[in-house]
Amino acid sequence: MEQVTEELSDTDVKLKRRKRIIWIIERFIWIVVGVFIIFGIIFVPGFKNWLNFRNILLHSSILGVLAIGESLCLLTGNFDLSIGSILAFAGILGALIAKWKIPSLITIIIMLFIGLGAGFLNGILIRKIKLNAFVATLITMLAWRGTAMGIVGGRTIWDLPEGLRLLGSGTIKGFPIQILIMLSLFVFFHIALTQTKFGRHIYIVGDNEVAAYNSGINTDKVIIIVFTISGTLSAFAGLLMIGRLNAASPTYGSDILFDAMSAAIIGGISLHGGIGNLLMALGGVILLSIISNMLNLYGVSPYWATTVRALLLLIAVLLDTIKRRLVRYE
């Protein structure tokens, strides 16, 4: 009897240890963000002033909007390669429509519907045509980028109307509107993921799609909606970008795809689906922006940020593997 009690006690200790490790891993990203902030305050000249923190958040805003959409796709066990191209395509069409003196509100609505349609197409290609997510979104990535290039011949459209620039460059008492938008979107979608039936379905589909289907969940519908949301957010990010820069170019967003994906994965969104949350993904976004900011203040080439990102990605993937093993044996 005493031996059984001791075995149960050992099991309880191991279980508590696993839970403690999982708790640390789930919050690892904010621990790293905190370490980098402390390091910056102590060792990086010019890092600790309010204007610099504002710039970090401003740099995070467009990336953050894209990371939300990418995170949703990753949570279902998929990914979206077309987000940067949808951003550019929607931005180009929005700028052209604005040049025709169409009211800015209507232009914005059209841009969002462009993103919605592009995302819906991704979902249909993946779930109804049965293309692999990589192949489907690679096709649309090339298609939207090429179309944007072809429409304007590779040139940039300048001097956009004020109404189209408001969300991207406007401020409220000196605080950029797009930062508020980005943070609001993270909170909204975090609540949607954790407090709604559809949010739970996303996690279930990502964890085990076959089991989700057998339990009565319309897996096709869930994944199509997720890709539609991703496309819409990509177009919205395009609106923010052309508003901030007062210009639209078919090259916009060409490098941002892997930043968005890196931010989500570094933030703890599992590549295998079903694990992670958006508040951690927000930490990934802010961490990447802090790293770029520090390198800039130090006068170091921004290309080194790619190396740092690769190391962080490796650590994130290893932690995800450890976490999955701990959860499996919990």
mmCIF file of C-alpha atoms in Angstrom, residues 35-210:
data_model
loop_
_atom_site.group_PDB
_atom_site.id
_atom_site.type_symbol
_atom_site.label_atom_id
_atom_site.label_comp_id
_atom_site.label_asym_id
_atom_site.label_seq_id
_atom_site.Cartn_x
_atom_site.Cartn_y
_atom_site.Cartn_z
ATOM 1 C CA VAL A 35 14.665 40.472 -21.369
ATOM 2 C CA PHE A 36 15.201 42.358 -24.634
ATOM 3 C CA ILE A 37 13.491 45.481 -23.261
ATOM 4 C CA ILE A 38 15.655 45.445 -20.123
ATOM 5 C CA PHE A 39 18.757 44.891 -22.255
ATOM 6 C CA GLY A 40 17.755 47.776 -24.533
ATOM 7 C CA ILE A 41 17.099 50.158 -21.651
ATOM 8 C CA ILE A 42 20.494 49.418 -20.090
ATOM 9 C CA PHE A 43 22.770 49.017 -23.105
ATOM 10 C CA VAL A 44 21.176 50.569 -26.222
ATOM 11 C CA PRO A 45 21.462 54.366 -26.590
ATOM 12 C CA GLY A 46 18.150 56.035 -27.391
ATOM 13 C CA PHE A 47 16.092 52.901 -26.753
ATOM 14 C CA LYS A 48 14.251 53.908 -23.599
ATOM 15 C CA ASN A 49 12.556 57.130 -24.736
ATOM 16 C CA TRP A 50 8.805 57.160 -25.400
ATOM 17 C CA LEU A 51 9.183 58.121 -29.060
ATOM 18 C CA ASN A 52 11.246 54.992 -29.693
ATOM 19 C CA PHE A 53 8.679 52.719 -28.019
ATOM 20 C CA ARG A 54 6.040 54.406 -30.165
ATOM 21 C CA ASN A 55 8.118 53.641 -33.254
ATOM 22 C CA ILE A 56 8.427 49.987 -32.215
ATOM 23 C CA LEU A 57 4.642 49.686 -31.950
ATOM 24 C CA LEU A 58 4.201 51.559 -35.227
ATOM 25 C CA HIS A 59 6.588 49.152 -36.932
ATOM 26 C CA SER A 60 4.587 46.294 -35.396
ATOM 27 C CA SER A 61 1.164 47.431 -36.578
ATOM 28 C CA ILE A 62 1.017 46.239 -40.203
ATOM 29 C CA LEU A 63 3.026 43.117 -39.395
ATOM 30 C CA GLY A 64 0.655 42.453 -36.501
ATOM 31 C CA VAL A 65 -2.468 42.606 -38.660
ATOM 32 C CA LEU A 66 -0.930 40.103 -41.081
ATOM 33 C CA ALA A 67 0.269 37.886 -38.224
ATOM 34 C CA ILE A 68 -3.305 37.549 -36.948
ATOM 35 C CA GLY A 69 -4.464 36.096 -40.260
ATOM 36 C CA GLU A 70 -1.410 33.860 -40.550
ATOM 37 C CA SER A 71 -1.888 32.644 -36.973
ATOM 38 C CA LEU A 72 -5.486 31.643 -37.662
ATOM 39 C CA CYS A 73 -4.350 29.622 -40.678
ATOM 40 C CA LEU A 74 -1.556 27.972 -38.676
ATOM 41 C CA LEU A 75 -3.991 27.063 -35.901
ATOM 42 C CA THR A 76 -5.988 25.012 -38.423
ATOM 43 C CA GLY A 77 -2.798 23.230 -39.500
ATOM 44 C CA ASN A 78 -2.420 25.280 -42.700
ATOM 45 C CA PHE A 79 -0.565 28.413 -43.780
ATOM 46 C CA ASP A 80 -1.128 31.257 -46.216
ATOM 47 C CA LEU A 81 1.699 32.330 -48.545
ATOM 48 C CA SER A 82 -0.413 34.916 -50.354
ATOM 49 C CA ILE A 83 -0.847 37.529 -47.620
ATOM 50 C CA GLY A 84 1.865 39.896 -48.910
ATOM 51 C CA SER A 85 0.593 39.683 -52.486
ATOM 52 C CA ILE A 86 -3.010 40.343 -51.435
ATOM 53 C CA LEU A 87 -1.722 43.366 -49.499
ATOM 54 C CA ALA A 88 -0.045 44.747 -52.631
ATOM 55 C CA PHE A 89 -2.918 43.885 -54.996
ATOM 56 C CA ALA A 90 -5.569 45.468 -52.776
ATOM 57 C CA GLY A 91 -3.354 48.514 -52.249
ATOM 58 C CA ILE A 92 -2.828 49.045 -55.981
ATOM 59 C CA LEU A 93 -6.521 48.691 -56.819
ATOM 60 C CA GLY A 94 -7.467 50.944 -53.915
ATOM 61 C CA ALA A 95 -5.059 53.642 -55.091
ATOM 62 C CA LEU A 96 -6.329 53.413 -58.677
ATOM 63 C CA ILE A 97 -9.962 53.604 -57.576
ATOM 64 C CA ALA A 98 -9.137 56.627 -55.408
ATOM 65 C CA LYS A 99 -7.634 58.365 -58.452
ATOM 66 C CA TRP A 100 -11.055 58.071 -60.116
ATOM 67 C CA LYS A 101 -12.434 60.354 -57.382
ATOM 68 C CA ILE A 102 -14.443 57.547 -55.779
ATOM 69 C CA PRO A 103 -15.248 58.406 -52.103
ATOM 70 C CA SER A 104 -12.642 57.025 -49.721
ATOM 71 C CA LEU A 105 -15.145 55.015 -47.659
ATOM 72 C CA ILE A 106 -16.354 53.173 -50.762
ATOM 73 C CA THR A 107 -12.741 52.620 -51.835
ATOM 74 C CA ILE A 108 -11.917 51.099 -48.445
ATOM 75 C CA ILE A 109 -14.938 48.789 -48.614
ATOM 76 C CA ILE A 110 -13.936 47.672 -52.116
ATOM 77 C CA MET A 111 -10.388 46.962 -50.904
ATOM 78 C CA LEU A 112 -11.685 44.817 -48.056
ATOM 79 C CA PHE A 113 -13.948 42.890 -50.426
ATOM 80 C CA ILE A 114 -10.953 42.299 -52.700
ATOM 81 C CA GLY A 115 -9.115 40.724 -49.774
ATOM 82 C CA LEU A 116 -12.207 38.791 -48.747
ATOM 83 C CA GLY A 117 -12.591 37.377 -52.259
ATOM 84 C CA ALA A 118 -8.904 36.493 -52.518
ATOM 85 C CA GLY A 119 -8.996 34.698 -49.170
ATOM 86 C CA PHE A 120 -12.213 32.886 -50.083
ATOM 87 C CA LEU A 121 -10.559 31.708 -53.307
ATOM 88 C CA ASN A 122 -7.685 30.275 -51.265
ATOM 89 C CA GLY A 123 -10.156 28.405 -49.095
ATOM 90 C CA ILE A 124 -12.023 26.995 -52.101
ATOM 91 C CA LEU A 125 -8.796 25.864 -53.782
ATOM 92 C CA ILE A 126 -7.705 24.094 -50.610
ATOM 93 C CA ARG A 127 -10.974 22.516 -49.443
ATOM 94 C CA LYS A 128 -13.049 22.057 -52.588
ATOM 95 C CA ILE A 129 -10.427 21.666 -55.331
ATOM 96 C CA LYS A 130 -8.316 19.724 -52.795
ATOM 97 C CA LEU A 131 -5.033 21.513 -53.490
ATOM 98 C CA ASN A 132 -2.336 21.471 -50.843
ATOM 99 C CA ALA A 133 -2.293 24.770 -48.899
ATOM 100 C CA PHE A 134 1.295 25.398 -49.969
ATOM 101 C CA VAL A 135 0.488 24.904 -53.662
ATOM 102 C CA ALA A 136 -2.814 26.807 -53.553
ATOM 103 C CA THR A 137 -1.466 29.889 -51.803
ATOM 104 C CA LEU A 138 1.764 29.822 -53.820
ATOM 105 C CA ILE A 139 -0.362 30.013 -56.988
ATOM 106 C CA THR A 140 -2.420 32.924 -55.685
ATOM 107 C CA MET A 141 0.690 34.629 -54.275
ATOM 108 C CA LEU A 142 2.231 34.701 -57.746
ATOM 109 C CA ALA A 143 -1.080 35.569 -59.420
ATOM 110 C CA TRP A 144 -1.928 38.596 -57.261
ATOM 111 C CA ARG A 145 1.634 39.932 -57.285
ATOM 112 C CA GLY A 146 1.917 39.520 -61.051
ATOM 113 C CA THR A 147 -1.482 41.115 -61.637
ATOM 114 C CA ALA A 148 -0.578 44.089 -59.442
ATOM 115 C CA MET A 149 2.671 44.506 -61.372
ATOM 116 C CA GLY A 150 0.901 44.219 -64.711
ATOM 117 C CA ILE A 151 -1.856 46.710 -63.910
ATOM 118 C CA VAL A 152 0.557 49.563 -63.194
ATOM 119 C CA GLY A 153 3.598 48.364 -65.133
ATOM 120 C CA GLY A 154 5.630 48.116 -61.937
ATOM 121 C CA ARG A 155 5.274 51.817 -61.126
ATOM 122 C CA THR A 156 4.281 53.425 -57.825
ATOM 123 C CA ILE A 157 1.102 55.478 -57.383
ATOM 124 C CA TRP A 158 1.672 58.603 -55.279
ATOM 125 C CA ASP A 159 -0.400 61.281 -53.519
ATOM 126 C CA LEU A 160 -3.429 59.434 -52.228
ATOM 127 C CA PRO A 161 -6.519 61.253 -50.904
ATOM 128 C CA GLU A 162 -6.644 62.142 -47.222
ATOM 129 C CA GLY A 163 -9.550 59.798 -46.514
ATOM 130 C CA LEU A 164 -7.528 56.825 -47.716
ATOM 131 C CA ARG A 165 -4.540 57.873 -45.594
ATOM 132 C CA LEU A 166 -6.449 58.439 -42.361
ATOM 133 C CA LEU A 167 -6.161 54.974 -40.815
ATOM 134 C CA GLY A 168 -2.546 54.551 -41.879
ATOM 135 C CA SER A 169 -1.151 57.948 -40.904
ATOM 136 C CA GLY A 170 -3.792 59.563 -38.683
ATOM 137 C CA THR A 171 -3.336 60.110 -34.954
ATOM 138 C CA ILE A 172 -5.489 60.571 -31.872
ATOM 139 C CA LYS A 173 -3.831 63.093 -29.551
ATOM 140 C CA GLY A 174 -0.492 62.267 -31.148
ATOM 141 C CA PHE A 175 -0.916 58.496 -30.908
ATOM 142 C CA PRO A 176 -1.021 56.639 -34.262
ATOM 143 C CA ILE A 177 -4.438 55.214 -35.107
ATOM 144 C CA GLN A 178 -2.974 52.120 -36.729
ATOM 145 C CA ILE A 179 -1.389 51.029 -33.443
ATOM 146 C CA LEU A 180 -4.796 51.214 -31.764
ATOM 147 C CA ILE A 181 -6.304 49.258 -34.662
ATOM 148 C CA MET A 182 -3.665 46.540 -34.444
ATOM 149 C CA LEU A 183 -4.072 46.110 -30.679
ATOM 150 C CA SER A 184 -7.879 46.131 -30.987
ATOM 151 C CA LEU A 185 -7.770 43.431 -33.658
ATOM 152 C CA PHE A 186 -5.553 41.236 -31.486
ATOM 153 C CA VAL A 187 -7.954 41.584 -28.549
ATOM 154 C CA PHE A 188 -11.028 40.976 -30.739
ATOM 155 C CA PHE A 189 -9.679 37.843 -32.402
ATOM 156 C CA HIS A 190 -8.206 36.539 -29.137
ATOM 157 C CA ILE A 191 -11.664 36.753 -27.560
ATOM 158 C CA ALA A 192 -13.208 35.177 -30.663
ATOM 159 C CA LEU A 193 -10.756 32.266 -30.463
ATOM 160 C CA THR A 194 -11.110 31.638 -26.748
ATOM 161 C CA GLN A 195 -14.740 32.533 -26.043
ATOM 162 C CA THR A 196 -16.743 31.471 -29.110
ATOM 163 C CA LYS A 197 -17.857 28.169 -30.599
ATOM 164 C CA PHE A 198 -16.154 28.967 -33.899
ATOM 165 C CA GLY A 199 -12.884 29.692 -32.101
ATOM 166 C CA ARG A 200 -13.019 26.320 -30.361
ATOM 167 C CA HIS A 201 -13.704 24.672 -33.716
ATOM 168 C CA ILE A 202 -10.511 26.216 -35.116
ATOM 169 C CA TYR A 203 -8.463 24.607 -32.333
ATOM 170 C CA ILE A 204 -10.228 21.257 -32.690
ATOM 171 C CA VAL A 205 -9.725 21.184 -36.473
ATOM 172 C CA GLY A 206 -6.052 22.063 -36.061
ATOM 173 C CA ASP A 207 -5.504 19.451 -33.367
ATOM 174 C CA ASN A 208 -7.177 16.569 -35.229
ATOM 175 C CA GLU A 209 -9.164 17.278 -38.387
ATOM 176 C CA VAL A 210 -10.498 13.722 -38.714
#
